[in-house]
CSV table of C-alpha atoms in Angstrom, one decimal:
chain,number,residue,atom,x,y,z
A,24,MET,CA,6.6,18.1,18.2
A,25,PRO,CA,7.0,18.1,22.0
A,26,SER,CA,10.6,19.5,21.8
A,27,SER,CA,9.4,22.4,19.7
A,28,PHE,CA,6.6,23.2,22.2
A,29,ILE,CA,9.1,23.1,25.1
A,30,LYS,CA,11.5,25.4,23.2
A,31,ARG,CA,8.7,27.8,22.4
A,32,CYS,CA,7.8,27.9,26.1
A,33,LEU,CA,11.4,28.6,27.1
A,34,PHE,CA,11.6,31.3,24.5
A,35,TYR,CA,8.3,32.8,25.7
A,36,PHE,CA,9.5,32.8,29.4
A,37,VAL,CA,12.9,34.4,28.5
A,38,GLY,CA,10.9,37.1,26.6
A,39,LEU,CA,8.9,37.9,29.7
A,40,ILE,CA,12.1,38.3,31.7
A,41,ILE,CA,13.6,40.6,29.1
A,42,LEU,CA,10.4,42.7,29.0
A,43,SER,CA,10.3,42.9,32.8
A,44,ILE,CA,13.9,44.2,32.8
A,45,GLY,CA,13.0,46.9,30.3
A,46,VAL,CA,9.9,48.0,32.2
A,47,ALA,CA,11.8,48.1,35.5
A,48,MET,CA,14.4,50.3,33.8
A,49,GLN,CA,11.7,52.7,32.7
A,50,VAL,CA,10.4,52.8,36.2
A,51,LYS,CA,13.9,53.7,37.4
A,52,GLY,CA,13.9,56.5,34.8
A,53,PHE,CA,10.5,57.9,35.9
A,54,VAL,CA,11.6,61.5,35.4
A,55,MET,CA,11.0,60.9,31.6
A,56,GLY,CA,7.3,60.1,32.3
A,57,LEU,CA,5.3,56.9,32.4
A,58,SER,CA,4.2,54.6,29.6
A,59,PRO,CA,0.6,55.1,28.4
A,60,TRP,CA,-0.8,52.1,30.4
A,61,ASP,CA,1.0,53.2,33.5
A,62,VAL,CA,-0.3,56.7,33.1
A,63,LEU,CA,-3.8,55.1,33.2
A,64,HIS,CA,-3.0,52.9,36.2
A,65,PHE,CA,-1.5,55.8,38.1
A,66,GLY,CA,-4.5,58.0,37.3
A,67,LEU,CA,-7.0,55.3,38.6
A,68,TRP,CA,-4.9,54.8,41.7
A,69,GLN,CA,-5.0,58.5,42.5
A,70,SER,CA,-8.6,59.1,41.5
A,71,VAL,CA,-10.3,55.9,42.7
A,72,GLY,CA,-8.0,54.3,45.3
A,73,LEU,CA,-6.6,50.7,45.6
A,74,THR,CA,-3.0,50.4,44.5
A,75,PHE,CA,-1.0,50.9,41.3
A,76,GLY,CA,-0.4,47.2,41.0
A,77,SER,CA,-4.0,46.3,41.7
A,78,TRP,CA,-5.2,48.5,38.8
A,79,ALA,CA,-2.6,46.9,36.5
A,80,VAL,CA,-4.1,43.5,37.3
A,81,ILE,CA,-7.7,44.7,37.1
A,82,ILE,CA,-7.2,46.4,33.8
A,83,GLY,CA,-5.5,43.3,32.5
A,84,ILE,CA,-8.4,41.0,33.5
A,85,PHE,CA,-10.9,43.4,31.9
A,86,ILE,CA,-8.9,43.3,28.6
A,87,VAL,CA,-8.7,39.5,28.7
A,88,ILE,CA,-12.5,39.3,29.1
A,89,ALA,CA,-13.0,41.9,26.3
A,90,THR,CA,-10.7,40.2,23.8
A,91,SER,CA,-12.2,36.8,24.6
A,92,LEU,CA,-15.7,38.2,23.8
A,93,ILE,CA,-14.5,39.9,20.6
A,94,LEU,CA,-12.7,36.8,19.3
A,95,LYS,CA,-15.3,34.4,20.8
A,96,ALA,CA,-12.5,32.2,22.1
A,97,LEU,CA,-10.6,31.8,25.3
A,98,PRO,CA,-7.1,33.3,25.4
A,99,LYS,CA,-4.0,31.0,25.0
A,100,GLY,CA,-2.4,29.9,28.2
A,101,GLY,CA,0.5,32.3,27.8
A,102,VAL,CA,-1.9,35.2,28.5
A,103,TYR,CA,-2.6,33.9,32.0
A,104,VAL,CA,1.1,33.3,32.6
A,105,ASN,CA,1.8,36.9,31.5
A,106,LEU,CA,-1.0,38.3,33.7
A,107,LEU,CA,0.1,36.4,36.8
A,108,THR,CA,3.9,36.7,36.5
A,109,ILE,CA,4.9,39.9,34.8
A,110,GLY,CA,4.1,42.1,37.9
A,111,ALA,CA,6.3,39.9,40.1
A,112,PHE,CA,9.2,40.0,37.6
A,113,ILE,CA,9.0,43.8,37.3
A,114,ASP,CA,8.9,44.2,41.1
A,115,PHE,CA,12.0,42.0,41.4
A,116,PHE,CA,14.0,43.9,38.8
A,117,VAL,CA,12.9,47.3,40.3
A,118,TRP,CA,14.3,46.0,43.6
A,119,LEU,CA,17.5,44.6,42.0
A,120,LEU,CA,18.5,47.5,39.8
A,121,PRO,CA,20.3,50.5,41.4
A,122,ASP,CA,18.5,53.8,41.6
A,123,ALA,CA,19.5,56.7,39.3
A,124,SER,CA,20.1,59.9,41.3
A,125,SER,CA,20.7,62.3,38.4
A,126,TRP,CA,18.4,63.3,35.5
A,127,PRO,CA,20.9,62.1,32.8
A,128,ALA,CA,21.2,58.7,34.5
A,129,GLN,CA,17.4,58.4,34.6
A,130,ALA,CA,17.2,59.4,30.9
A,131,VAL,CA,19.6,56.7,30.0
A,132,TYR,CA,17.7,54.2,32.1
A,133,PHE,CA,14.4,55.1,30.4
A,134,THR,CA,15.8,55.1,26.9
A,135,ALA,CA,17.5,51.8,27.3
A,136,GLY,CA,14.4,50.4,29.0
A,137,VAL,CA,12.2,51.3,26.1
A,138,PHE,CA,14.4,49.4,23.6
A,139,ILE,CA,14.9,46.4,26.0
A,140,ALA,CA,11.1,46.2,26.7
A,141,ALA,CA,10.3,46.4,23.0
A,142,PHE,CA,12.8,43.6,22.3
A,143,GLY,CA,11.2,41.5,25.1
A,144,SER,CA,7.7,42.1,23.7
A,145,ALA,CA,8.8,40.9,20.2
A,146,PHE,CA,10.7,38.0,21.9
A,147,TYR,CA,7.8,36.7,23.9
A,148,MET,CA,5.1,37.2,21.2
A,149,THR,CA,7.1,35.3,18.6
A,150,PRO,CA,6.4,31.7,19.9
A,151,ASN,CA,2.6,32.5,19.5
A,152,LEU,CA,1.7,31.1,22.9
A,153,GLY,CA,-0.4,34.1,23.8
A,154,ALA,CA,0.5,37.7,24.2
A,155,GLY,CA,-0.1,39.6,27.4
A,156,PRO,CA,-3.5,41.2,27.9
A,157,ARG,CA,-2.4,44.6,26.4
A,158,ASP,CA,-0.5,43.0,23.5
A,159,SER,CA,-3.5,40.7,22.9
A,160,LEU,CA,-5.7,43.8,22.5
A,161,MET,CA,-3.2,45.2,20.0
A,162,MET,CA,-3.3,41.9,18.1
A,163,VAL,CA,-7.1,42.0,18.0
A,164,LEU,CA,-6.9,45.5,16.4
A,165,VAL,CA,-4.4,44.1,13.9
A,166,MET,CA,-6.6,41.2,12.9
A,167,LYS,CA,-10.0,42.9,13.0
A,168,PHE,CA,-9.1,46.1,11.3
A,169,ASN,CA,-6.2,44.9,9.1
A,170,LEU,CA,-3.8,47.4,10.7
A,171,ARG,CA,-0.1,47.3,10.9
A,172,MET,CA,1.1,46.5,14.4
A,173,ALA,CA,2.7,49.9,14.9
A,174,ARG,CA,-0.5,51.7,13.9
A,175,ALA,CA,-2.6,49.5,16.1
A,176,ARG,CA,-0.4,50.1,19.1
A,177,PHE,CA,-0.3,53.8,18.4
A,178,LEU,CA,-4.1,54.1,18.4
A,179,MET,CA,-4.5,51.9,21.5
A,180,GLU,CA,-1.9,53.8,23.5
A,181,LEU,CA,-3.1,57.2,22.4
A,182,ILE,CA,-6.6,56.5,23.7
A,183,VAL,CA,-5.2,55.0,26.9
A,184,THR,CA,-3.0,58.1,27.4
A,185,VAL,CA,-6.0,60.5,27.0
A,186,PHE,CA,-8.0,58.6,29.6
A,187,GLY,CA,-4.9,58.6,31.9
A,188,ILE,CA,-4.5,62.3,31.6
A,189,ILE,CA,-8.2,62.9,32.3
A,190,LEU,CA,-7.7,60.8,35.5
A,191,GLY,CA,-4.7,62.8,36.5
A,192,GLY,CA,-1.9,60.5,35.4
A,193,PRO,CA,1.6,62.0,34.8
A,194,VAL,CA,2.7,62.5,31.2
A,195,PHE,CA,6.0,63.7,30.0
A,196,ILE,CA,8.1,63.4,26.9
A,197,GLY,CA,8.8,59.7,27.5
A,198,THR,CA,5.1,59.0,27.3
A,199,ILE,CA,4.8,60.7,23.9
A,200,LEU,CA,7.9,58.9,22.6
A,201,ILE,CA,6.4,55.6,23.6
A,202,VAL,CA,3.1,56.3,21.9
A,203,LEU,CA,4.8,57.4,18.7
A,204,PHE,CA,7.6,54.9,18.4
A,205,TYR,CA,7.2,51.8,20.6
A,206,GLY,CA,5.1,49.8,18.1
A,207,LYS,CA,7.6,50.6,15.4
A,208,ILE,CA,10.5,49.4,17.6
A,209,ILE,CA,8.7,46.1,18.2
A,210,GLU,CA,8.2,45.7,14.5
A,211,MET,CA,11.9,46.4,14.0
A,212,PHE,CA,12.9,43.6,16.4
A,213,PHE,CA,10.4,41.1,15.2
A,214,PRO,CA,12.3,39.7,12.2
A,215,TYR,CA,15.3,39.1,14.5
A,216,THR,CA,13.4,37.4,17.2
A,217,ARG,CA,11.6,35.2,14.7
A,218,GLU,CA,15.0,34.2,13.2
A,219,LEU,CA,16.3,33.5,16.7
A,220,LEU,CA,13.4,31.2,17.5
A,221,ILE,CA,13.7,29.3,14.2
A,222,ARG,CA,17.4,28.7,14.9
A,223,PHE,CA,16.6,27.6,18.4
A,224,ILE,CA,13.9,25.1,17.3
A,225,GLY,CA,15.8,24.0,14.3
A,226,TYR,CA,13.2,24.6,11.7
A,227,ASP,CA,10.4,27.1,10.7
A,228,ASP,CA,7.6,25.9,12.9
A,229,PRO,CA,4.3,27.0,11.3
A,230,ARG,CA,2.9,27.8,14.7
A,231,ILE,CA,5.4,30.7,15.1
A,232,ILE,CA,3.5,34.0,14.7
A,233,GLN,CA,3.9,36.0,11.5
A,234,PHE,CA,3.2,39.7,10.9
A,235,LYS,CA,2.7,41.6,7.7
């Protein structure tokens, strides 16, 4: 039904915005450390060159290619939307949000940002229009190895963090907390985002993603 597809697209787009706000808040609370993927991007930037954002895009493209080869199928359109827009959204909210000058304020920024980003991740994945490159990789691990989403994300981010540390990326307590709990927080939000989308559409569309 066209109206259902349009509503799923709107839901997806709102999810990307929520996710971007959460990531921007984590950037503002950098004293707590960087997320695993950002540790890797930072390490590559410092070790190899280019820019932080360039490595985020390059890694994203590599993941899209890898997941396409594993699944033997091209990604859904939402993957490309995520890859091409999320960076601009994050940059905008980093510019918009006020800086935190004190350690407690940065800690609040970071903590709130983790929960908001996790909610945004669950929000934009629920319509099943294609997760972002990194979340797509997580879903490949879920499908191929029959893992729970939290465990798949934990393993993925643990490996990424190790490579980031080897390359000189900054790690602090926030990085560890994200590795341990971020996937679980997304799982916690998923039933609520699914219910929100069902209410928004008006019925339980079978195309809405489901997790175990």
